[in-house]
Amino acid sequence: MRWCKILNLYKYSDKEKDELVKSIGIWVDTREKINPHIIDWFDKHKIEHKSKALTNGDYSFYVPPNSALNIDRCLDFSHEIMIERKANLDELAGNFTTSRARFQEEMATFEGKKYLLIENSQFQDVVIHKYDSKFSPKAYLASLQSFNQRYNLQIMFMSNNTYSAVWIYSVFVYYLKNLMR
């Protein structure tokens, strides 16, 4: 939370805090390819976004320079908060099976806040095996809960990916708002 100290050095008014929050931009990992529903929403709502090779996760955020608010350089939060997005339960099943070591390392090496967004699914889809992978529901649930406990991973199921971008953006907005309290 290194930026928390910087943001709190200045006593921002409520209006200035709102300006800071409205200025945030979204980092999109360069490997994140199948996400037009997210990028289109950002564009439609005039939310700045840039591609960047993120060490962990698919999304994070930044605050661009703003001399009026004494921010002389980009405040990069990609080492403090990240969102890992999975398009569906089958993609995540692959992470839990064939590429588990890589996925585990990504979660273990990130020390900030971690979120896992699983699109086009609901928790009960795991229980009733409503996915194509042969990964058993019991093993799937064990992996989900183990990663949740072991890596303090906050998991969000999104049954309709239409709202994924809204959720991503709101996670970052409220993270920043809470830093400035």
CSV table of C-alpha atoms in Angstrom, one decimal, residues 26-144:
chain,number,residue,atom,x,y,z
A,26,ILE,CA,-7.4,0.2,-16.3
A,27,TRP,CA,-4.4,-1.9,-17.0
A,28,VAL,CA,-5.3,-4.9,-19.3
A,29,ASP,CA,-2.7,-7.6,-19.5
A,30,THR,CA,-1.2,-8.0,-22.9
A,31,ARG,CA,-2.0,-11.8,-22.9
A,32,GLU,CA,-5.7,-11.0,-22.3
A,33,LYS,CA,-7.2,-11.5,-25.8
A,34,ILE,CA,-10.8,-12.6,-25.7
A,35,ASN,CA,-12.3,-9.6,-23.8
A,36,PRO,CA,-14.2,-7.3,-26.3
A,37,HIS,CA,-17.2,-7.2,-24.0
A,38,ILE,CA,-15.0,-5.6,-21.3
A,39,ILE,CA,-13.0,-3.2,-23.6
A,40,ASP,CA,-16.2,-2.1,-25.4
A,41,TRP,CA,-17.8,-1.2,-22.0
A,42,PHE,CA,-14.7,0.8,-21.0
A,43,ASP,CA,-14.8,2.6,-24.3
A,44,LYS,CA,-18.5,3.3,-24.1
A,45,HIS,CA,-18.1,4.8,-20.7
A,46,LYS,CA,-14.9,6.7,-21.6
A,47,ILE,CA,-12.7,4.8,-19.1
A,48,GLU,CA,-9.1,5.0,-20.1
A,49,HIS,CA,-7.4,1.6,-20.5
A,50,LYS,CA,-4.0,0.5,-21.6
A,51,SER,CA,-2.3,-2.8,-22.4
A,52,LYS,CA,0.6,-3.7,-20.2
A,53,ALA,CA,2.4,-7.0,-19.4
A,54,LEU,CA,1.2,-7.6,-15.9
A,55,THR,CA,3.2,-9.9,-13.7
A,56,ASN,CA,0.0,-11.2,-12.1
A,57,GLY,CA,-3.6,-11.1,-13.1
A,58,ASP,CA,-5.4,-9.8,-16.1
A,59,TYR,CA,-6.5,-6.4,-14.8
A,60,SER,CA,-5.3,-3.8,-12.4
A,61,PHE,CA,-5.5,0.0,-12.4
A,62,TYR,CA,-3.5,3.3,-12.3
A,63,VAL,CA,-4.0,6.9,-11.6
A,64,PRO,CA,-2.6,9.1,-14.3
A,65,PRO,CA,-0.4,12.2,-13.5
A,66,ASN,CA,-2.4,15.2,-12.4
A,67,SER,CA,-0.3,18.3,-11.5
A,68,ALA,CA,-3.3,20.1,-10.0
A,69,LEU,CA,-3.5,17.3,-7.4
A,70,ASN,CA,0.3,17.0,-6.9
A,71,ILE,CA,0.5,13.7,-8.7
A,72,ASP,CA,3.5,14.1,-10.9
A,73,ARG,CA,3.7,10.6,-12.3
A,74,CYS,CA,1.5,7.6,-12.9
A,75,LEU,CA,0.5,5.8,-9.7
A,76,ASP,CA,0.6,2.1,-10.7
A,77,PHE,CA,-1.5,-0.2,-8.5
A,78,SER,CA,-0.6,-3.4,-10.4
A,79,HIS,CA,1.5,-4.7,-7.5
A,80,GLU,CA,-1.3,-3.9,-5.0
A,81,ILE,CA,-4.4,-5.3,-6.5
A,82,MET,CA,-5.3,-7.6,-9.4
A,83,ILE,CA,-8.2,-9.4,-11.0
A,84,GLU,CA,-7.7,-12.7,-12.7
A,85,ARG,CA,-10.5,-13.4,-15.2
A,86,LYS,CA,-11.6,-16.8,-16.5
A,87,ALA,CA,-14.1,-16.9,-19.4
A,88,ASN,CA,-15.8,-20.0,-18.0
A,89,LEU,CA,-15.5,-23.0,-15.7
A,90,ASP,CA,-13.6,-25.0,-18.3
A,91,GLU,CA,-10.8,-22.4,-18.5
A,92,LEU,CA,-10.5,-22.5,-14.8
A,93,ALA,CA,-10.6,-26.3,-14.7
A,94,GLY,CA,-7.6,-26.2,-17.0
A,95,ASN,CA,-5.8,-23.9,-14.6
A,96,PHE,CA,-6.5,-26.3,-11.7
A,97,THR,CA,-5.4,-29.4,-13.7
A,98,THR,CA,-2.9,-29.1,-16.6
A,99,SER,CA,-1.4,-25.7,-15.6
A,100,ARG,CA,-1.9,-25.9,-11.8
A,101,ALA,CA,1.8,-25.2,-10.9
A,102,ARG,CA,1.8,-22.0,-13.0
A,103,PHE,CA,-1.5,-20.8,-11.6
A,104,GLN,CA,-0.5,-21.6,-8.0
A,105,GLU,CA,2.7,-19.7,-8.5
A,106,GLU,CA,0.9,-16.6,-9.8
A,107,MET,CA,-1.4,-16.6,-6.8
A,108,ALA,CA,1.4,-17.3,-4.3
A,109,THR,CA,3.8,-14.6,-5.5
A,110,PHE,CA,1.3,-11.8,-5.5
A,111,GLU,CA,1.1,-10.1,-2.1
A,112,GLY,CA,-1.7,-7.6,-2.8
A,113,LYS,CA,-5.5,-8.1,-3.0
A,114,LYS,CA,-6.5,-10.9,-5.4
A,115,TYR,CA,-9.8,-11.4,-7.1
A,116,LEU,CA,-10.9,-14.3,-9.4
A,117,LEU,CA,-13.7,-13.5,-11.8
A,118,ILE,CA,-15.3,-16.6,-13.3
A,119,GLU,CA,-17.6,-15.6,-16.1
A,120,ASN,CA,-20.6,-17.4,-17.6
A,121,SER,CA,-21.1,-19.5,-14.5
A,122,GLN,CA,-22.5,-19.8,-11.1
A,123,PHE,CA,-21.3,-21.6,-8.0
A,124,GLN,CA,-24.0,-24.3,-8.4
A,125,ASP,CA,-22.6,-25.1,-11.9
A,126,VAL,CA,-19.5,-26.5,-10.2
A,127,VAL,CA,-21.7,-28.6,-7.8
A,128,ILE,CA,-23.8,-30.1,-10.6
A,129,HIS,CA,-20.9,-30.5,-13.1
A,130,LYS,CA,-22.3,-28.0,-15.6
A,131,TYR,CA,-19.1,-27.7,-17.5
A,132,ASP,CA,-17.3,-29.8,-20.1
A,133,SER,CA,-14.1,-30.7,-18.3
A,134,LYS,CA,-13.8,-34.1,-16.7
A,135,PHE,CA,-12.6,-32.4,-13.5
A,136,SER,CA,-14.9,-33.8,-10.8
A,137,PRO,CA,-17.1,-31.5,-8.9
A,138,LYS,CA,-15.5,-32.7,-5.6
A,139,ALA,CA,-12.0,-31.9,-6.8
A,140,TYR,CA,-13.1,-28.7,-8.4
A,141,LEU,CA,-14.7,-27.5,-5.1
A,142,ALA,CA,-11.7,-28.6,-3.2
A,143,SER,CA,-9.4,-26.5,-5.5
A,144,LEU,CA,-11.7,-23.5,-5.3
